[in-house]
Tab-separated table of C-alpha atoms in Angstrom:
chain	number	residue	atom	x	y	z
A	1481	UNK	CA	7.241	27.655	2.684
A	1482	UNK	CA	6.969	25.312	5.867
A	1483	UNK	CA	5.037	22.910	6.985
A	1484	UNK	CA	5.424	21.247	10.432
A	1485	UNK	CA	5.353	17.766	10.575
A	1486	UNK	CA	3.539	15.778	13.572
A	1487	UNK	CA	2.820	11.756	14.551
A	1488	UNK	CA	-0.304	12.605	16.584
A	1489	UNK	CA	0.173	16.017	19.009
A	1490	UNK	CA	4.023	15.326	18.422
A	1491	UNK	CA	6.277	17.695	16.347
A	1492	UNK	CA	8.381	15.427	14.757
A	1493	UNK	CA	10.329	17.724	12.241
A	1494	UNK	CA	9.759	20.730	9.495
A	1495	UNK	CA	9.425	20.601	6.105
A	1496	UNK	CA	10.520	23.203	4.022
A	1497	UNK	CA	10.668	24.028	-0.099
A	1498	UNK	CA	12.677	26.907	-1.031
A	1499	UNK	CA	10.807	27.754	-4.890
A	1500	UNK	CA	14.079	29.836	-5.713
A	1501	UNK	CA	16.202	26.716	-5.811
A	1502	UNK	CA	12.892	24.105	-5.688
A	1503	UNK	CA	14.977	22.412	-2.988
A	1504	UNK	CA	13.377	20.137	-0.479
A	1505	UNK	CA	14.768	20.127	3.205
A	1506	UNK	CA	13.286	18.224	6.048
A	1507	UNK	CA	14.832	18.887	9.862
A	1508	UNK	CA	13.814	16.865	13.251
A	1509	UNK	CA	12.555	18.859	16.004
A	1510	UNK	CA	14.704	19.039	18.736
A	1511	UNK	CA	12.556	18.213	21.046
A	1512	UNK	CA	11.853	14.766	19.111
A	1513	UNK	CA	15.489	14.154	18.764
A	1514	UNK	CA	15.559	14.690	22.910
A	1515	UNK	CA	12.440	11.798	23.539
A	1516	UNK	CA	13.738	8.675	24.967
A	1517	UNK	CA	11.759	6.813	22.210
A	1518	UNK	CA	12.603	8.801	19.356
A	1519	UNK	CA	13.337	6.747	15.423
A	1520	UNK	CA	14.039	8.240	11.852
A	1521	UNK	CA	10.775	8.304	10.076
A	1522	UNK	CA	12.056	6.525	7.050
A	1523	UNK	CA	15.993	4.723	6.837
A	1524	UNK	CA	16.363	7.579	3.880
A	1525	UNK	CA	15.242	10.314	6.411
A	1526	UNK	CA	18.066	9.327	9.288
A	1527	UNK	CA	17.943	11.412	12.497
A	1528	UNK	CA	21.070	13.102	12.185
A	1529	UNK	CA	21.963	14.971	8.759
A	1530	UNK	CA	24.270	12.529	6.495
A	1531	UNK	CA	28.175	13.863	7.080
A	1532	UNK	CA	28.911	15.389	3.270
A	1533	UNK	CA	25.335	14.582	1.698
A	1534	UNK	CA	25.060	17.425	-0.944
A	1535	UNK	CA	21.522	19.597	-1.076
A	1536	UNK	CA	20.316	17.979	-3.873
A	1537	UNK	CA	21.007	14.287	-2.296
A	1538	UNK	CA	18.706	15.531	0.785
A	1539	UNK	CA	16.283	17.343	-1.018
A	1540	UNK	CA	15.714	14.124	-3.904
A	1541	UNK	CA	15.375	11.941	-0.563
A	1542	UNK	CA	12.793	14.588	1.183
A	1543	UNK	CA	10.962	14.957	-1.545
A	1544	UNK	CA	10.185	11.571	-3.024
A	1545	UNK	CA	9.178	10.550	0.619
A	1546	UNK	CA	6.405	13.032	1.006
A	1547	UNK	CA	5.339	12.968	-2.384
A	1548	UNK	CA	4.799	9.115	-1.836
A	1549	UNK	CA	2.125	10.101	0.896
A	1550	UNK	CA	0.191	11.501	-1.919
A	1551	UNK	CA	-2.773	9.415	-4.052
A	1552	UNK	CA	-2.395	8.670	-7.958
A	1553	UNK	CA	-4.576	8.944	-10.593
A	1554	UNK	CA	-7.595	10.278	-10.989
A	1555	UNK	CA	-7.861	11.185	-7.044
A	1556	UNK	CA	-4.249	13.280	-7.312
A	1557	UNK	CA	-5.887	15.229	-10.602
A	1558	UNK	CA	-9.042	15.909	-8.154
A	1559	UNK	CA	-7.297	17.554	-5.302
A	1560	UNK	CA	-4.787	19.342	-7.586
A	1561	UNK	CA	-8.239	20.375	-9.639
A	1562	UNK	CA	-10.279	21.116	-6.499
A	1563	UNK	CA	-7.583	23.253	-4.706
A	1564	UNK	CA	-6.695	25.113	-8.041
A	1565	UNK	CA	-2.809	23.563	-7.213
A	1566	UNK	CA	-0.449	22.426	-10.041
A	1567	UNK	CA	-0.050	18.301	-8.983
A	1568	UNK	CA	3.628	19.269	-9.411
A	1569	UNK	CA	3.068	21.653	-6.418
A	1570	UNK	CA	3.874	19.151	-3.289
A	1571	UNK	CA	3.985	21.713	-0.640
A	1572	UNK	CA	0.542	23.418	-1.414
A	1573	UNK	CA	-1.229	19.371	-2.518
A	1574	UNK	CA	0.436	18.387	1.639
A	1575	UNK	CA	-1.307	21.281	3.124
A	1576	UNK	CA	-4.378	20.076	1.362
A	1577	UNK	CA	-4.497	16.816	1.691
A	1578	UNK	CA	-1.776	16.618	4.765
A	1579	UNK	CA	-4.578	16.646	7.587
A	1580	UNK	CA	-4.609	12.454	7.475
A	1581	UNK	CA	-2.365	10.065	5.665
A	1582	UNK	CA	-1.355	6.715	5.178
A	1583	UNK	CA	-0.027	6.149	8.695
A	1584	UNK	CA	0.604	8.924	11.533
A	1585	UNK	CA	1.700	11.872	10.100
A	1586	UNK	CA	0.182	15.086	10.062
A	1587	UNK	CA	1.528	18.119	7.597
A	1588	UNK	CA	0.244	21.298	8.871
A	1589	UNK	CA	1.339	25.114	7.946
A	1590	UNK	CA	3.765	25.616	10.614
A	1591	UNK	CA	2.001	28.544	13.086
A	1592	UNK	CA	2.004	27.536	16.640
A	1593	UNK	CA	-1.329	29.501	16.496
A	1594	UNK	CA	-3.127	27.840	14.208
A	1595	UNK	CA	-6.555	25.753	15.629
A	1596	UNK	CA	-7.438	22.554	14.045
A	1597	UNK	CA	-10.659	21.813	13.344
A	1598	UNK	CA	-12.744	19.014	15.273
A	1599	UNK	CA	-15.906	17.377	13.045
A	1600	UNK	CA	-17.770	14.351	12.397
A	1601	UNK	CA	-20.103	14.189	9.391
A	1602	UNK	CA	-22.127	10.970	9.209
A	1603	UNK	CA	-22.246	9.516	5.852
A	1604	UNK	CA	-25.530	7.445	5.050
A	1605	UNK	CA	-25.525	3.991	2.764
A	1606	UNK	CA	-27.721	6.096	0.790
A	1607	UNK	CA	-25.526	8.622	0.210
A	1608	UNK	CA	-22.571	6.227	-0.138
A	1609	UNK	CA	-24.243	4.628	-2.851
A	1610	UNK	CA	-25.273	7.842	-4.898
A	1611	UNK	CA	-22.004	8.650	-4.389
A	1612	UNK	CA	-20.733	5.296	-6.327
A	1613	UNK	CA	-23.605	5.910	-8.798
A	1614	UNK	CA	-22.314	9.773	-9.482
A	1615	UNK	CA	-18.785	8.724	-9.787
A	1616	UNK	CA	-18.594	9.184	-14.032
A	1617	UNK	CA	-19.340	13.035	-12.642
A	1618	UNK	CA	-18.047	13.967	-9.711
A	1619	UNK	CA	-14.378	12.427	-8.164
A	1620	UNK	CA	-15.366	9.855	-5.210
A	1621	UNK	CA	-12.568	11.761	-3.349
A	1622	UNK	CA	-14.158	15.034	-3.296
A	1623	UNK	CA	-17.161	15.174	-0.509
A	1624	UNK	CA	-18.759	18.515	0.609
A	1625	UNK	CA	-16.045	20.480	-2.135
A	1626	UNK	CA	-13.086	19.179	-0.396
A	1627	UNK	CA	-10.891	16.075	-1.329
A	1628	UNK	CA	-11.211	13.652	1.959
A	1629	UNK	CA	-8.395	11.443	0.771
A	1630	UNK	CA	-4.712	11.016	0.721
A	1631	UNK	CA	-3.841	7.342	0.090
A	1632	UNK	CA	-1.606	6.039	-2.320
A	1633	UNK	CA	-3.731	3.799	-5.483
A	1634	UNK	CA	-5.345	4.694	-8.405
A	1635	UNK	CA	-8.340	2.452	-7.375
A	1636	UNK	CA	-11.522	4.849	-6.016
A	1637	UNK	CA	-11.226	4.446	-2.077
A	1638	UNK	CA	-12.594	6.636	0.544
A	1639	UNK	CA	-11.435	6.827	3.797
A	1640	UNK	CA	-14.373	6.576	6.808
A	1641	UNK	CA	-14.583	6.370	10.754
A	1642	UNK	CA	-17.171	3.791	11.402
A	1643	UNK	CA	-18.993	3.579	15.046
A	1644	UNK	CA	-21.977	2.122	16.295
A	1645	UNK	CA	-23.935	5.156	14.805
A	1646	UNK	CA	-22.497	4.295	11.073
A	1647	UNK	CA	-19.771	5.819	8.929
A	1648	UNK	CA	-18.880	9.111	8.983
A	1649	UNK	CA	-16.054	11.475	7.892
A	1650	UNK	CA	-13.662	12.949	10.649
A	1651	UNK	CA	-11.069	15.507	11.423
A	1652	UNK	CA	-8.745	16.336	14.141
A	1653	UNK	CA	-6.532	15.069	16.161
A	1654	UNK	CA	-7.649	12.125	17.987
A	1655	UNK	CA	-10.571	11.202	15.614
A	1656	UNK	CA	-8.598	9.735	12.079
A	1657	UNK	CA	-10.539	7.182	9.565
A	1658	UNK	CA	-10.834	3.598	10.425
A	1659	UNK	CA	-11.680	2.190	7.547
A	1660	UNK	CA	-11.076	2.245	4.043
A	1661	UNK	CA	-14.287	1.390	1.276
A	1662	UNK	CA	-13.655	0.429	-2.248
A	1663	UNK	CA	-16.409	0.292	-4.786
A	1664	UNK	CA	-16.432	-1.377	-7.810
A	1665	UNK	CA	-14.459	0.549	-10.532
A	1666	UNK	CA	-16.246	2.280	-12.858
A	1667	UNK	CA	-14.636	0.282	-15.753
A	1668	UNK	CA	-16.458	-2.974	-16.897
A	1669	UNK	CA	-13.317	-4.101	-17.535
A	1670	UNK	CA	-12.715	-4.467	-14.088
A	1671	UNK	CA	-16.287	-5.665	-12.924
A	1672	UNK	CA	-15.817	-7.861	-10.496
A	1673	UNK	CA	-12.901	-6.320	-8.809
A	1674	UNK	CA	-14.211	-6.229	-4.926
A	1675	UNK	CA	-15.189	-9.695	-5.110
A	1676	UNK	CA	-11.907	-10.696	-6.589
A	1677	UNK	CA	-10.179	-8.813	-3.779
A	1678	UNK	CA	-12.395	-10.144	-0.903
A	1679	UNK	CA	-11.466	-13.737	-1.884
A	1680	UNK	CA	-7.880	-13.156	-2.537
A	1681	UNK	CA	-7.760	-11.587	1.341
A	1682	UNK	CA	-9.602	-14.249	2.549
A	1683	UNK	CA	-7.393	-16.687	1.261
A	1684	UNK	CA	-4.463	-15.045	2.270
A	1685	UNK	CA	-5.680	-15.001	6.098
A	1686	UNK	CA	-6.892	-19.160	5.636
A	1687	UNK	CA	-3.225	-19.413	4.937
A	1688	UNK	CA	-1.917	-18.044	7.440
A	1689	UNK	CA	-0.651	-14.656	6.570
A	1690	UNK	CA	-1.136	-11.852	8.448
A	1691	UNK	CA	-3.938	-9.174	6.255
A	1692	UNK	CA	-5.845	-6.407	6.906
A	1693	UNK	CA	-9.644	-7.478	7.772
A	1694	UNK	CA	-11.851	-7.227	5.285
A	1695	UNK	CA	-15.738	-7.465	4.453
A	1696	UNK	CA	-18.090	-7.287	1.622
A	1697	UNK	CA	-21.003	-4.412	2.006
A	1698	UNK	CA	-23.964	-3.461	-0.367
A	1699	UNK	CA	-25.665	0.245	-0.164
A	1700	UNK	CA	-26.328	-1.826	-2.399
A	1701	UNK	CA	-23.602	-1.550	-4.897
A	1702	UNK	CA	-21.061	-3.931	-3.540
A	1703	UNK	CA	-18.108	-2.279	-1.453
A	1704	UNK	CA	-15.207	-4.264	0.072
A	1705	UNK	CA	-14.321	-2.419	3.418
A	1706	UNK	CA	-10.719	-2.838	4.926
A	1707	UNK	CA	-9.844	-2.193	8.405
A	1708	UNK	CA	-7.219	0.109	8.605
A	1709	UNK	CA	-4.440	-1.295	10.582
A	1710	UNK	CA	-2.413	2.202	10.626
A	1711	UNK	CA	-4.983	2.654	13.413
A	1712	UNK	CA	-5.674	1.560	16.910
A	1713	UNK	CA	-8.754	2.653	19.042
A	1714	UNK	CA	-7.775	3.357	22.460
A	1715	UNK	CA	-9.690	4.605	25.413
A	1716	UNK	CA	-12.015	6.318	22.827
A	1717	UNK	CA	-9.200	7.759	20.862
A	1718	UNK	CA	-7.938	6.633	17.610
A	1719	UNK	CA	-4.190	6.216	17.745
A	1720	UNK	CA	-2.542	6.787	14.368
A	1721	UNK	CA	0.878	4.165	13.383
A	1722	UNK	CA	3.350	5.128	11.520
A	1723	UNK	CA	3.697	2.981	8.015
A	1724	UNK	CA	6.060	4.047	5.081
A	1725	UNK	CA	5.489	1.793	1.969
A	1726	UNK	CA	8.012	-0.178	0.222
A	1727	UNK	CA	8.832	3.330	-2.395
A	1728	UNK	CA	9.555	5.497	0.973
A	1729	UNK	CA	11.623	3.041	2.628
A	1730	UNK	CA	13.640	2.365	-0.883
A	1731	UNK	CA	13.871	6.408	-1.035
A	1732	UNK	CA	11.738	5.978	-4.642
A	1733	UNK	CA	9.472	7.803	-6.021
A	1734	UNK	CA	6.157	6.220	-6.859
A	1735	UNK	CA	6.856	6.451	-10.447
A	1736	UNK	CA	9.680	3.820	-9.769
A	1737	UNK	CA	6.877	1.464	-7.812
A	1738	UNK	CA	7.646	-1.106	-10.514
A	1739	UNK	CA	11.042	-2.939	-11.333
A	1740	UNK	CA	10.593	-1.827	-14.599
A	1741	UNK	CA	10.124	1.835	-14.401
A	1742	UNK	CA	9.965	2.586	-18.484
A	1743	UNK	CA	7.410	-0.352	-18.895
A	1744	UNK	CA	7.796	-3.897	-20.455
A	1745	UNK	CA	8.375	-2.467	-24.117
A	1746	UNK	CA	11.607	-3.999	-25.970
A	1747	UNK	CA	13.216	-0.994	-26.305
A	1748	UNK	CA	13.286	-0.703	-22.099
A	1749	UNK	CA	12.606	-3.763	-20.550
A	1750	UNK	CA	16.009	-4.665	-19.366
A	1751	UNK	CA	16.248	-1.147	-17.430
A	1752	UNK	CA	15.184	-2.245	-14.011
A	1753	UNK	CA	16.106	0.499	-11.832
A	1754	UNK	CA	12.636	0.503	-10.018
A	1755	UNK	CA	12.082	-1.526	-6.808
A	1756	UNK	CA	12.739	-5.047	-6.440
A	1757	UNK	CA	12.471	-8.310	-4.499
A	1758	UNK	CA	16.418	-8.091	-3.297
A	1759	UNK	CA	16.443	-4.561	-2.604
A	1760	UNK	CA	13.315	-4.939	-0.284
A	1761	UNK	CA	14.634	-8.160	1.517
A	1762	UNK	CA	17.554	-6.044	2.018
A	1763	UNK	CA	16.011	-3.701	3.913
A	1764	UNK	CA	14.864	-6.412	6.357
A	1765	UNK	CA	18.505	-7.339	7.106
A	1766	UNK	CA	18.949	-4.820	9.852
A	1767	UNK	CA	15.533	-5.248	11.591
A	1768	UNK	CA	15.129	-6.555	15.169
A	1769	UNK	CA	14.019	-9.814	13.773
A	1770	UNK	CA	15.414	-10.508	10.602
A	1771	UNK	CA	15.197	-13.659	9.802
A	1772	UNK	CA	11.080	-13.593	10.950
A	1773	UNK	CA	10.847	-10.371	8.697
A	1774	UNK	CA	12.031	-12.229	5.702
A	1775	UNK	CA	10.561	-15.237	5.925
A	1776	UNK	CA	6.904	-13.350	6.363
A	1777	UNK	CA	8.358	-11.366	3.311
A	1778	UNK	CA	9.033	-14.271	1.244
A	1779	UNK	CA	5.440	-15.790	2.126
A	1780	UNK	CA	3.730	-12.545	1.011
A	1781	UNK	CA	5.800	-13.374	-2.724
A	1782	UNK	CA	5.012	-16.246	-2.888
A	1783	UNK	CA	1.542	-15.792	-2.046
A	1784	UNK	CA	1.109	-12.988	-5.225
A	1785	UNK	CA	2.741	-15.161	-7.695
A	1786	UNK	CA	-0.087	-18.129	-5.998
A	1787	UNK	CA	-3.216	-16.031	-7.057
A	1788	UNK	CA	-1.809	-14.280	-10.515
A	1789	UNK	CA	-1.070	-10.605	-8.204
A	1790	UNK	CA	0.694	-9.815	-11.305
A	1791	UNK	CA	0.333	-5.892	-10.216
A	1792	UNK	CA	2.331	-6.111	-6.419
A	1793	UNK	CA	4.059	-3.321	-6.554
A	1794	UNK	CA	6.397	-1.507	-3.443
A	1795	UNK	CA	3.535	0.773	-2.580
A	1796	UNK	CA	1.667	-2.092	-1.984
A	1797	UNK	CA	3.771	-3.480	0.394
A	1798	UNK	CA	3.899	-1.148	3.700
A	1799	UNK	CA	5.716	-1.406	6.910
A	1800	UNK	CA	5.339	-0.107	10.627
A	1801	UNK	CA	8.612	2.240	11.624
A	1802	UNK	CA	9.256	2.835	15.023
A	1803	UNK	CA	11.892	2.734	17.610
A	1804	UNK	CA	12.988	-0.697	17.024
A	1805	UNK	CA	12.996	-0.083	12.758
A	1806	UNK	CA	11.503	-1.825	10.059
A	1807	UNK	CA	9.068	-4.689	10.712
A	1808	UNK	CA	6.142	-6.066	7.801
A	1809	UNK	CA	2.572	-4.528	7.833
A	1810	UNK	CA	-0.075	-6.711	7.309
A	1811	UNK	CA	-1.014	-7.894	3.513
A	1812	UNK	CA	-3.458	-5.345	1.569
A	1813	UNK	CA	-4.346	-4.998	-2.461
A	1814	UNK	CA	-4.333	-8.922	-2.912
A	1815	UNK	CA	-6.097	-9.215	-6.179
A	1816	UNK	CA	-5.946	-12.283	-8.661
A	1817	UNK	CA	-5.080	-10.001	-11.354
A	1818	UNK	CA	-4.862	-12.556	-14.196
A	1819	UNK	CA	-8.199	-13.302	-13.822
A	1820	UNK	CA	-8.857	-9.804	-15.876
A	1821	UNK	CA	-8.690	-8.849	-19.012
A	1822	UNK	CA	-4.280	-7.653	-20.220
A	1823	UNK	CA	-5.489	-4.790	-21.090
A	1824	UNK	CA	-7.352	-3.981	-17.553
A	1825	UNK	CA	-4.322	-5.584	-15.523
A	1826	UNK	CA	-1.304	-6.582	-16.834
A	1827	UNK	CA	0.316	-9.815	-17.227
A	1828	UNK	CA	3.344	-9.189	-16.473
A	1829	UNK	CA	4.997	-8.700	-12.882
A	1830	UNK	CA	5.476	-5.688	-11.165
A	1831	UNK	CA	8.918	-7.416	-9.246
A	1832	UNK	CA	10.528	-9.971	-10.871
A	1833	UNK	CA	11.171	-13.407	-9.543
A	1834	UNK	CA	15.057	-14.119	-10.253
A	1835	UNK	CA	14.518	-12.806	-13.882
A	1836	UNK	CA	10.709	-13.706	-14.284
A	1837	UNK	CA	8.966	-11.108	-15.156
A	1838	UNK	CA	5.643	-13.886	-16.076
A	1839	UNK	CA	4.173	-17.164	-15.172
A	1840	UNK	CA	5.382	-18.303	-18.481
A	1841	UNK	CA	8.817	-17.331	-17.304
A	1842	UNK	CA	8.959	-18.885	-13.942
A	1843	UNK	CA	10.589	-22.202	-13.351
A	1844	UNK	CA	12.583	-23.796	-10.685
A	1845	UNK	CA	15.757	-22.309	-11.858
A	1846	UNK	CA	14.345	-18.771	-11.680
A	1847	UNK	CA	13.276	-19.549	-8.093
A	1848	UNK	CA	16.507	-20.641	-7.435
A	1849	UNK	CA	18.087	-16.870	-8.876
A	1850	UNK	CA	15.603	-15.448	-6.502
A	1851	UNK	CA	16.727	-16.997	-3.665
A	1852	UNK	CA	19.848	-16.459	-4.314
A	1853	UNK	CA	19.568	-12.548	-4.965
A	1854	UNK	CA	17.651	-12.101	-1.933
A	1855	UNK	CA	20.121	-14.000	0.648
A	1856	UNK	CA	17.420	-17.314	0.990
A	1857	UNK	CA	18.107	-20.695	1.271
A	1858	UNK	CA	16.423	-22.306	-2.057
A	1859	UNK	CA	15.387	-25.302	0.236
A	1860	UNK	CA	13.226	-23.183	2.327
A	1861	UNK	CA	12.150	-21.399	-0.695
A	1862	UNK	CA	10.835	-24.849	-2.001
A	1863	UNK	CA	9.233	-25.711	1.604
A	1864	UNK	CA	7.627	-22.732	1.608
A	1865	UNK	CA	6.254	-22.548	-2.042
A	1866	UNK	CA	4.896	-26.427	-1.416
A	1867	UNK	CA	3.340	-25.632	1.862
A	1868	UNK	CA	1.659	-22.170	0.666
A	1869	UNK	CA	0.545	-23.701	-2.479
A	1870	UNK	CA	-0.986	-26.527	-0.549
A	1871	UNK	CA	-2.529	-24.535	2.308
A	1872	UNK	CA	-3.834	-22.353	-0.310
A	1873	UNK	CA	-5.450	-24.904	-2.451
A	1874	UNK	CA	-7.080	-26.687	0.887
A	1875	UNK	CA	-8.769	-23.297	1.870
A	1876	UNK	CA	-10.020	-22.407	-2.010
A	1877	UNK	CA	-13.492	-24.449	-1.955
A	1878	UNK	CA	-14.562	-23.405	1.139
A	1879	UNK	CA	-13.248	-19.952	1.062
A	1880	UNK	CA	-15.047	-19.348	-1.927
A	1881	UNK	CA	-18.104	-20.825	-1.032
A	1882	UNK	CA	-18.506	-18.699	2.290
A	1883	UNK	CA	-17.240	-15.506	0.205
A	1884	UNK	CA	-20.375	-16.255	-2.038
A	1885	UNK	CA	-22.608	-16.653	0.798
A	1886	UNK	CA	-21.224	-13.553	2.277
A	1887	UNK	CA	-22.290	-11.775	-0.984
A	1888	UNK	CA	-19.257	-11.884	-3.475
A	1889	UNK	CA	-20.170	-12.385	-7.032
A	1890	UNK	CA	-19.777	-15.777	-8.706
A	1891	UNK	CA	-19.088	-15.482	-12.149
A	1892	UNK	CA	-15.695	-13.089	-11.161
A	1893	UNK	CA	-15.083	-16.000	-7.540
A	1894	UNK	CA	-15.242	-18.603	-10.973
A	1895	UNK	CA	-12.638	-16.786	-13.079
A	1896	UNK	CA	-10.000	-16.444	-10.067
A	1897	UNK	CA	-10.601	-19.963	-9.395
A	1898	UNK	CA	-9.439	-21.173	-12.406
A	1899	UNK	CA	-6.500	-19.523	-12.221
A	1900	UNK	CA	-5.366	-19.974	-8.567
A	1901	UNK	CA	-5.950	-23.739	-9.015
A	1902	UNK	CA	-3.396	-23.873	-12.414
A	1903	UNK	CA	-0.933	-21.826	-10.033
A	1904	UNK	CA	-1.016	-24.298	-7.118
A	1905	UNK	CA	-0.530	-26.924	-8.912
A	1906	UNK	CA	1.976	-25.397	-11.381
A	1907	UNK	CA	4.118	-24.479	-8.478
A	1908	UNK	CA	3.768	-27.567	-6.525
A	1909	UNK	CA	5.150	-29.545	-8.927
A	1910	UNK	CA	8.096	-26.989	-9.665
A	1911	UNK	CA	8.619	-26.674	-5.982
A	1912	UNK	CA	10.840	-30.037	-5.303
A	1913	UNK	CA	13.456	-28.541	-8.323
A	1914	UNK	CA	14.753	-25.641	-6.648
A	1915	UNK	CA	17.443	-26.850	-4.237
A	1916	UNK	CA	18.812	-28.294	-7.425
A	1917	UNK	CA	18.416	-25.762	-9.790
A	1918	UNK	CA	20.956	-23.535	-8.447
């Protein structure tokens, strides 16, 4: 079985899966390799084959990065249910679902011959709200029998080209998705949830870190839409950038997303073989711009541990890979997570800071670890913390005030409140200790 591999009309590489020996093997085109302009799609998929790296090595490293390019939850069990494929089967769920990704690549079957379709379906906010409504019966992925997503998150999302004549789904080359629409969950225990995420975002740009651009809809269920910015419109094309998230440029799978891989149990909890803060600051260390890579890294850390993100995982942390390497996507998923129920969200976080694992836990000294593990200076650590915090509590009233206006509910804006204003103020006090807590 192969499957060419494209960014755009570009063969990049093949992708093959030998079911004999269920090996994984991924090889650059040679006319790829030969472009003046040419980069490794991931640091664990170099250009040139690793001198001694045994099969196995390759085919772990192959596998977990396409398998990352595939949703979770209940949107994996609908395309593996909808296409009648096993969701252990990668190569048969990429030719599925492998038409649009996260990012630029394209998985096709690999015949030269083969024509890709061209279409554009409008999609109606009456439609897009019995869509919402049908949800309990029928997968928000699946539209017209086919699944129309492949983006990592268990959260329903559909992915939409919007123009001046509405939304509408795509394919082909040079027409991709623009946009990406997330509905409330169908939970109660998560009621709330696109508010929650609108302000967080909001917040996040007041400031100053770069996000994705976001807005509150009703069809009239509430929908927060995010611009995509794995896409650029040019000259009436939509250009397609390549992002990997933090799991394909660890070389993880996403079941390792989390430090703690086994959960938070007793028995477990001090396995953290999953991804962390140091290993992903680590990563940055060979960029072209290092030290402005880190430092936007550290802000976005700080930032979750501001509004209770309890749940910011490596796939919710991407970056743009090109010629020049590794350099920080803008901020996405920012939700106040502690303002939920511990049994909806949990309390505990997803990357530890220094040993940390909870708010509870945090102090100046574990600040101080953190810094430390990660290569930071623990006074800039401190600056950074006080002037976040700070910036962060200026912008809450009138942040939340326009997000209500612009049609965010208030009882869930209330709830994240309260807990983004204990943060602030927790940390700002806290922040002045860490230089000295080392």
């Amino acid at each position: 079985m192969k499957l060419d591999v494209l960014l755009g009309h570009l063969l990049v590489g093949t992708l093959e899966h030998d079911p004999a020996t269920n090996r994984f093997a991924f090889a650059y085109a040679q006319q790829w390799l030969r472009a003046k302009d040419c980069f490794a799609l991931s640091p664990q998929l170099p250009l040139f084959e690793l001198p001694g790296q045994p099969a196995d090595a390759h085919s772990a490293a192959v596998r977990q990065f396409f398998e990352n390019l595939l949703p979770e939850g209940q949107a994996l069990d609908a395309a593996a249910s909808s296409h009648r494929i096993s969701k252990s089967n990668l190569m048969g769920l990429l030719v599925a679902l492998g038409g649009e990704t996260a990012g630029a690549l394209r998985l096709r079957l690999d015949d030269v011959g083969t024509e890709e379709r061209e279409g554009v379906r409008p999609v109606s906010d009456a439609e897009l709200s019995e869509r919402i409504r049908l949800r309990p019966q029928l997968p928000f992925s699946v539209w017209d029998g086919k699944v129309r997503l492949s983006i990592a998150g268990f959260q329903d999302k559909m992915a939409l080209y919007r123009s001046t004549a509405g939304w509408a789904i795509v394919e082909g080359v040079d027409l991709a998705s623009t946009h990406i629409l997330k509905p409330e969950p169908v939970s109660s225990a998560l009621a709330g949830l696109t508010s929650n995420e609108f302000v967080c975002m909001r917040l996040a740009k007041a400031a100053g870190l770069p996000v994705a651009p976001v807005e509150l809809i009703h069809v009239p269920e509430p929908v927060l839409v995010v611009t995509r910015f794995d896409r650029r419109v040019r000259e009436g094309r939509i250009e397609r950038l390549h992002i990997i998230d933090g799991c394909q440029a660890l070389g993880l799978s996403s079941g390792f997303k989390y430090e703690r891989p086994y959960g938070d149990v007793r028995d477990v909890r001090q396995i953290r073989d999953g991804a962390s803060l140091p290993r992903l600051f680590a990563l940055l260390a060979d960029t072209a711009q290092p030290a402005a890579q880190r430092l936007q890294l550290l802000r976005w850390t700080i930032f979750q541990v501001l509004i209770g993100n309890t749940d910011a995982h490596a796939k919710n942390l991407s970056f743009f890979s090109g010629p020049e390497g590794l350099s920080l996507a803008p901020a996405y998923d920012l939700v106040c997570a502690l303002a939920f129920d511990r049994q909806a969200l949990a309390g505990t976080y997803a990357m530890a800071i220094g040993d940390a694992f909870s708010e509870d836990e945090l102090c100046p000294y574990e600040w101080a670890n953190f810094a430390e593990a990660c290569g930071l200076n623990p006074k800039l650590v401190g600056r950074e913390l006080t002037r976040l915090a700070k910036a962060t509590l200026a912008a809450l009233d009138r942040e939340l005030g326009e997000a209500i206006r612009l049609g965010a509910k208030a009882e869930p804006v209330a709830m994240l409140e309260q807990v983004i204003r204990t943060s602030c103020r927790r940390q700002i006090d806290m922040a002045p200790e860490i230089p000295s807590a080392c």
